[in-house]
JSON list of C-alpha atoms in Angstrom, two decimals:
[
{"chain": "C", "resi": 212, "resn": "MET", "atom": "CA", "xyz": [-36.99, 28.04, -21.92]},
{"chain": "C", "resi": 213, "resn": "SER", "atom": "CA", "xyz": [-34.28, 25.49, -22.14]},
{"chain": "C", "resi": 214, "resn": "ASP", "atom": "CA", "xyz": [-34.74, 21.78, -22.61]},
{"chain": "C", "resi": 215, "resn": "LEU", "atom": "CA", "xyz": [-31.48, 21.17, -20.75]},
{"chain": "C", "resi": 216, "resn": "VAL", "atom": "CA", "xyz": [-31.88, 19.65, -17.31]},
{"chain": "C", "resi": 217, "resn": "THR", "atom": "CA", "xyz": [-28.98, 19.50, -14.86]},
{"chain": "C", "resi": 218, "resn": "HIS", "atom": "CA", "xyz": [-28.76, 17.62, -11.63]},
{"chain": "C", "resi": 219, "resn": "GLU", "atom": "CA", "xyz": [-26.37, 19.00, -9.07]},
{"chain": "C", "resi": 220, "resn": "SER", "atom": "CA", "xyz": [-27.11, 16.46, -6.39]},
{"chain": "C", "resi": 221, "resn": "ALA", "atom": "CA", "xyz": [-24.90, 13.75, -7.88]},
{"chain": "C", "resi": 222, "resn": "ALA", "atom": "CA", "xyz": [-22.68, 12.35, -5.18]},
{"chain": "C", "resi": 223, "resn": "PRO", "atom": "CA", "xyz": [-18.98, 12.88, -5.80]},
{"chain": "C", "resi": 224, "resn": "ALA", "atom": "CA", "xyz": [-16.90, 9.82, -6.48]},
{"chain": "C", "resi": 225, "resn": "PRO", "atom": "CA", "xyz": [-14.99, 8.55, -3.44]},
{"chain": "C", "resi": 226, "resn": "ARG", "atom": "CA", "xyz": [-11.36, 9.66, -3.21]},
{"chain": "C", "resi": 227, "resn": "ALA", "atom": "CA", "xyz": [-8.93, 7.11, -4.60]},
{"chain": "C", "resi": 228, "resn": "ALA", "atom": "CA", "xyz": [-6.83, 5.01, -2.24]},
{"chain": "C", "resi": 229, "resn": "ARG", "atom": "CA", "xyz": [-3.21, 5.87, -3.04]},
{"chain": "C", "resi": 230, "resn": "ILE", "atom": "CA", "xyz": [-0.93, 2.86, -2.49]},
{"chain": "C", "resi": 231, "resn": "LEU", "atom": "CA", "xyz": [2.84, 2.71, -2.97]},
{"chain": "C", "resi": 232, "resn": "ILE", "atom": "CA", "xyz": [4.28, -0.76, -3.49]},
{"chain": "C", "resi": 233, "resn": "TYR", "atom": "CA", "xyz": [8.00, -1.58, -3.31]},
{"chain": "C", "resi": 234, "resn": "SER", "atom": "CA", "xyz": [9.59, -4.79, -4.51]},
{"chain": "C", "resi": 235, "resn": "ASP", "atom": "CA", "xyz": [12.44, -5.55, -6.88]},
{"chain": "C", "resi": 236, "resn": "ASP", "atom": "CA", "xyz": [10.42, -8.56, -8.06]},
{"chain": "C", "resi": 237, "resn": "LEU", "atom": "CA", "xyz": [7.85, -7.64, -10.72]},
{"chain": "C", "resi": 238, "resn": "HIS", "atom": "CA", "xyz": [5.88, -10.81, -9.94]},
{"chain": "C", "resi": 239, "resn": "VAL", "atom": "CA", "xyz": [5.45, -9.81, -6.29]},
{"chain": "C", "resi": 240, "resn": "ARG", "atom": "CA", "xyz": [4.14, -6.39, -7.35]},
{"chain": "C", "resi": 241, "resn": "GLU", "atom": "CA", "xyz": [1.78, -8.01, -9.87]},
{"chain": "C", "resi": 242, "resn": "ASN", "atom": "CA", "xyz": [0.52, -10.55, -7.30]},
{"chain": "C", "resi": 243, "resn": "VAL", "atom": "CA", "xyz": [-0.23, -7.82, -4.77]},
{"chain": "C", "resi": 244, "resn": "ARG", "atom": "CA", "xyz": [-2.03, -5.66, -7.35]},
{"chain": "C", "resi": 245, "resn": "PHE", "atom": "CA", "xyz": [-4.03, -8.66, -8.52]},
{"chain": "C", "resi": 246, "resn": "ALA", "atom": "CA", "xyz": [-4.94, -9.64, -4.94]},
{"chain": "C", "resi": 247, "resn": "VAL", "atom": "CA", "xyz": [-6.09, -6.13, -4.00]},
{"chain": "C", "resi": 248, "resn": "GLY", "atom": "CA", "xyz": [-7.93, -5.50, -7.24]},
{"chain": "C", "resi": 249, "resn": "SER", "atom": "CA", "xyz": [-9.05, -2.16, -8.60]},
{"chain": "C", "resi": 250, "resn": "THR", "atom": "CA", "xyz": [-10.96, -1.04, -5.50]},
{"chain": "C", "resi": 251, "resn": "THR", "atom": "CA", "xyz": [-10.80, -1.29, -1.73]},
{"chain": "C", "resi": 252, "resn": "HIS", "atom": "CA", "xyz": [-14.06, -0.74, 0.15]},
{"chain": "C", "resi": 253, "resn": "GLY", "atom": "CA", "xyz": [-15.54, 0.93, -2.92]},
{"chain": "C", "resi": 254, "resn": "ARG", "atom": "CA", "xyz": [-12.62, 3.32, -3.39]},
{"chain": "C", "resi": 255, "resn": "PRO", "atom": "CA", "xyz": [-10.61, 3.10, -6.60]},
{"chain": "C", "resi": 256, "resn": "VAL", "atom": "CA", "xyz": [-6.94, 2.25, -6.08]},
{"chain": "C", "resi": 257, "resn": "GLU", "atom": "CA", "xyz": [-4.13, 4.36, -7.57]},
{"chain": "C", "resi": 258, "resn": "TRP", "atom": "CA", "xyz": [-0.89, 2.36, -7.61]},
{"chain": "C", "resi": 259, "resn": "THR", "atom": "CA", "xyz": [2.66, 3.69, -7.57]},
{"chain": "C", "resi": 260, "resn": "GLU", "atom": "CA", "xyz": [5.21, 0.95, -8.16]},
{"chain": "C", "resi": 261, "resn": "THR", "atom": "CA", "xyz": [8.86, 1.18, -7.17]},
{"chain": "C", "resi": 262, "resn": "ALA", "atom": "CA", "xyz": [11.73, -1.28, -7.45]},
{"chain": "C", "resi": 263, "resn": "THR", "atom": "CA", "xyz": [14.58, 0.60, -5.73]},
{"chain": "C", "resi": 264, "resn": "HIS", "atom": "CA", "xyz": [15.23, 2.28, -2.40]},
{"chain": "C", "resi": 265, "resn": "ASP", "atom": "CA", "xyz": [15.83, 5.63, -4.13]},
{"chain": "C", "resi": 266, "resn": "ALA", "atom": "CA", "xyz": [12.52, 5.36, -5.99]},
{"chain": "C", "resi": 267, "resn": "VAL", "atom": "CA", "xyz": [10.65, 4.77, -2.71]},
{"chain": "C", "resi": 268, "resn": "ILE", "atom": "CA", "xyz": [12.24, 7.80, -1.07]},
{"chain": "C", "resi": 269, "resn": "GLY", "atom": "CA", "xyz": [11.63, 9.92, -4.17]},
{"chain": "C", "resi": 270, "resn": "ALA", "atom": "CA", "xyz": [7.96, 8.91, -4.31]},
{"chain": "C", "resi": 271, "resn": "LEU", "atom": "CA", "xyz": [7.49, 9.65, -0.61]},
{"chain": "C", "resi": 272, "resn": "ASP", "atom": "CA", "xyz": [9.10, 13.07, -1.08]},
{"chain": "C", "resi": 273, "resn": "THR", "atom": "CA", "xyz": [6.81, 14.06, -3.96]},
{"chain": "C", "resi": 274, "resn": "ALA", "atom": "CA", "xyz": [3.44, 12.48, -3.13]},
{"chain": "C", "resi": 275, "resn": "THR", "atom": "CA", "xyz": [1.26, 11.37, -0.25]},
{"chain": "C", "resi": 276, "resn": "PHE", "atom": "CA", "xyz": [0.08, 7.81, 0.16]},
{"chain": "C", "resi": 277, "resn": "ASP", "atom": "CA", "xyz": [-2.67, 6.15, 2.17]},
{"chain": "C", "resi": 278, "resn": "LEU", "atom": "CA", "xyz": [-0.69, 2.90, 2.44]},
{"chain": "C", "resi": 279, "resn": "VAL", "atom": "CA", "xyz": [2.83, 1.71, 1.67]},
{"chain": "C", "resi": 280, "resn": "ILE", "atom": "CA", "xyz": [3.47, -1.97, 0.94]},
{"chain": "C", "resi": 281, "resn": "LEU", "atom": "CA", "xyz": [7.11, -3.02, 1.30]},
{"chain": "C", "resi": 282, "resn": "ASP", "atom": "CA", "xyz": [8.62, -6.37, 0.32]},
{"chain": "C", "resi": 283, "resn": "GLY", "atom": "CA", "xyz": [10.95, -7.46, 3.10]},
{"chain": "C", "resi": 284, "resn": "GLU", "atom": "CA", "xyz": [12.59, -9.96, 0.74]},
{"chain": "C", "resi": 285, "resn": "THR", "atom": "CA", "xyz": [13.88, -7.32, -1.68]},
{"chain": "C", "resi": 286, "resn": "ALA", "atom": "CA", "xyz": [17.63, -7.53, -2.28]},
{"chain": "C", "resi": 287, "resn": "LYS", "atom": "CA", "xyz": [20.05, -4.74, -1.36]},
{"chain": "C", "resi": 288, "resn": "SER", "atom": "CA", "xyz": [17.56, -2.47, 0.46]},
{"chain": "C", "resi": 289, "resn": "GLY", "atom": "CA", "xyz": [14.94, -4.68, 2.05]},
{"chain": "C", "resi": 290, "resn": "GLY", "atom": "CA", "xyz": [11.51, -3.48, 2.98]},
{"chain": "C", "resi": 291, "resn": "MET", "atom": "CA", "xyz": [12.20, -3.95, 6.70]},
{"chain": "C", "resi": 292, "resn": "GLY", "atom": "CA", "xyz": [15.04, -1.45, 6.70]},
{"chain": "C", "resi": 293, "resn": "ILE", "atom": "CA", "xyz": [13.07, 1.03, 4.60]},
{"chain": "C", "resi": 294, "resn": "CYS", "atom": "CA", "xyz": [10.12, 0.64, 6.95]},
{"chain": "C", "resi": 295, "resn": "ARG", "atom": "CA", "xyz": [12.25, 1.42, 9.97]},
{"chain": "C", "resi": 296, "resn": "GLN", "atom": "CA", "xyz": [13.80, 4.39, 8.14]},
{"chain": "C", "resi": 297, "resn": "MET", "atom": "CA", "xyz": [10.35, 5.74, 7.22]},
{"chain": "C", "resi": 298, "resn": "LYS", "atom": "CA", "xyz": [9.07, 5.43, 10.78]},
{"chain": "C", "resi": 299, "resn": "ALA", "atom": "CA", "xyz": [12.16, 7.27, 12.10]},
{"chain": "C", "resi": 300, "resn": "GLU", "atom": "CA", "xyz": [12.32, 10.02, 9.48]},
{"chain": "C", "resi": 301, "resn": "LEU", "atom": "CA", "xyz": [8.76, 10.85, 8.42]},
{"chain": "C", "resi": 302, "resn": "TYR", "atom": "CA", "xyz": [6.72, 12.98, 10.79]},
{"chain": "C", "resi": 303, "resn": "HIS", "atom": "CA", "xyz": [3.47, 11.88, 9.14]},
{"chain": "C", "resi": 304, "resn": "CYS", "atom": "CA", "xyz": [4.38, 8.36, 8.11]},
{"chain": "C", "resi": 305, "resn": "PRO", "atom": "CA", "xyz": [1.69, 6.48, 6.16]},
{"chain": "C", "resi": 306, "resn": "PRO", "atom": "CA", "xyz": [0.71, 3.05, 7.44]},
{"chain": "C", "resi": 307, "resn": "ILE", "atom": "CA", "xyz": [2.98, 0.25, 6.24]},
{"chain": "C", "resi": 308, "resn": "LEU", "atom": "CA", "xyz": [2.15, -3.32, 5.28]},
{"chain": "C", "resi": 309, "resn": "LEU", "atom": "CA", "xyz": [5.30, -5.47, 5.23]},
{"chain": "C", "resi": 310, "resn": "LEU", "atom": "CA", "xyz": [5.64, -8.62, 3.15]},
{"chain": "C", "resi": 311, "resn": "VAL", "atom": "CA", "xyz": [7.87, -11.04, 5.08]},
{"chain": "C", "resi": 312, "resn": "GLY", "atom": "CA", "xyz": [9.54, -14.25, 3.96]},
{"chain": "C", "resi": 313, "resn": "ARG", "atom": "CA", "xyz": [7.75, -16.66, 6.29]},
{"chain": "C", "resi": 314, "resn": "PRO", "atom": "CA", "xyz": [5.36, -16.54, 9.25]},
{"chain": "C", "resi": 315, "resn": "SER", "atom": "CA", "xyz": [8.23, -16.91, 11.73]},
{"chain": "C", "resi": 316, "resn": "ASP", "atom": "CA", "xyz": [9.60, -13.56, 10.48]},
{"chain": "C", "resi": 317, "resn": "ALA", "atom": "CA", "xyz": [6.74, -11.67, 12.13]},
{"chain": "C", "resi": 318, "resn": "TRP", "atom": "CA", "xyz": [9.15, -10.49, 14.84]},
{"chain": "C", "resi": 319, "resn": "LEU", "atom": "CA", "xyz": [11.12, -8.67, 12.11]},
{"chain": "C", "resi": 320, "resn": "ALA", "atom": "CA", "xyz": [7.96, -6.79, 11.15]},
{"chain": "C", "resi": 321, "resn": "THR", "atom": "CA", "xyz": [7.64, -5.77, 14.80]},
{"chain": "C", "resi": 322, "resn": "TRP", "atom": "CA", "xyz": [11.28, -4.64, 14.88]},
{"chain": "C", "resi": 323, "resn": "SER", "atom": "CA", "xyz": [10.79, -2.58, 11.72]},
{"chain": "C", "resi": 324, "resn": "GLU", "atom": "CA", "xyz": [7.66, -0.96, 13.27]},
{"chain": "C", "resi": 325, "resn": "ALA", "atom": "CA", "xyz": [5.38, -2.08, 10.43]},
{"chain": "C", "resi": 326, "resn": "ASP", "atom": "CA", "xyz": [1.67, -1.64, 11.03]},
{"chain": "C", "resi": 327, "resn": "ALA", "atom": "CA", "xyz": [0.87, -5.11, 9.65]},
{"chain": "C", "resi": 328, "resn": "ALA", "atom": "CA", "xyz": [2.59, -8.02, 7.96]},
{"chain": "C", "resi": 329, "resn": "VAL", "atom": "CA", "xyz": [1.73, -10.77, 5.48]},
{"chain": "C", "resi": 330, "resn": "SER", "atom": "CA", "xyz": [4.07, -13.69, 4.81]},
{"chain": "C", "resi": 331, "resn": "HIS", "atom": "CA", "xyz": [5.19, -15.27, 1.55]},
{"chain": "C", "resi": 332, "resn": "PRO", "atom": "CA", "xyz": [3.88, -17.19, -0.28]},
{"chain": "C", "resi": 333, "resn": "LEU", "atom": "CA", "xyz": [1.28, -14.48, -0.76]},
{"chain": "C", "resi": 334, "resn": "ASP", "atom": "CA", "xyz": [-2.28, -15.71, -0.37]},
{"chain": "C", "resi": 335, "resn": "PRO", "atom": "CA", "xyz": [-4.44, -13.28, -2.39]},
{"chain": "C", "resi": 336, "resn": "PHE", "atom": "CA", "xyz": [-7.28, -13.42, 0.14]},
{"chain": "C", "resi": 337, "resn": "VAL", "atom": "CA", "xyz": [-4.96, -12.63, 3.04]},
{"chain": "C", "resi": 338, "resn": "VAL", "atom": "CA", "xyz": [-3.32, -9.77, 1.12]},
{"chain": "C", "resi": 339, "resn": "ARG", "atom": "CA", "xyz": [-6.72, -8.30, 0.17]},
{"chain": "C", "resi": 340, "resn": "GLU", "atom": "CA", "xyz": [-7.96, -8.55, 3.76]},
{"chain": "C", "resi": 341, "resn": "ALA", "atom": "CA", "xyz": [-4.77, -6.95, 5.12]},
{"chain": "C", "resi": 342, "resn": "VAL", "atom": "CA", "xyz": [-5.05, -4.00, 2.70]},
{"chain": "C", "resi": 343, "resn": "ASP", "atom": "CA", "xyz": [-8.78, -3.56, 3.37]},
{"chain": "C", "resi": 344, "resn": "GLU", "atom": "CA", "xyz": [-8.04, -3.23, 7.10]},
{"chain": "C", "resi": 345, "resn": "PHE", "atom": "CA", "xyz": [-6.35, 0.12, 6.40]},
{"chain": "C", "resi": 346, "resn": "PHE", "atom": "CA", "xyz": [-9.35, 1.66, 4.62]},
{"chain": "C", "resi": 347, "resn": "GLU", "atom": "CA", "xyz": [-12.80, 2.68, 5.75]},
{"chain": "C", "resi": 348, "resn": "PRO", "atom": "CA", "xyz": [-15.74, 1.79, 3.50]},
{"chain": "C", "resi": 349, "resn": "ALA", "atom": "CA", "xyz": [-16.56, 4.56, 1.04]},
{"chain": "C", "resi": 350, "resn": "THR", "atom": "CA", "xyz": [-19.63, 6.52, 2.08]},
{"chain": "C", "resi": 351, "resn": "ALA", "atom": "CA", "xyz": [-22.13, 8.17, -0.20]},
{"chain": "C", "resi": 352, "resn": "SER", "atom": "CA", "xyz": [-22.43, 11.87, 0.57]}
]
């Protein structure tokens, strides 16, 4: 007889929430990551950070994401244009949270077909709440 006991009923860990964030400003990316934290509704968050248009397209071509966060204030290729491009070109486009310059820019988020928008300056509680809206609470199996 063996003294080894195994338990096979352990619930599997919830699948990670895969989030792509795009901004040419490192501080914006850091502020969003800090606001969201390491989990959303009990699911660990896996971040992919990009700072260029080409990096966003490359990441979308090679991986799947549960949420894409785009900074509309990014120079050269703004998040609004990338959002509109994604909605037009991707058959299964992930939901998009757009960071806009000010509350009065909400119409630009509508034009770009973003699923939600948060305005600068970024309030960590508002960012966290906006991200959480895209995810269901993790359930124990």
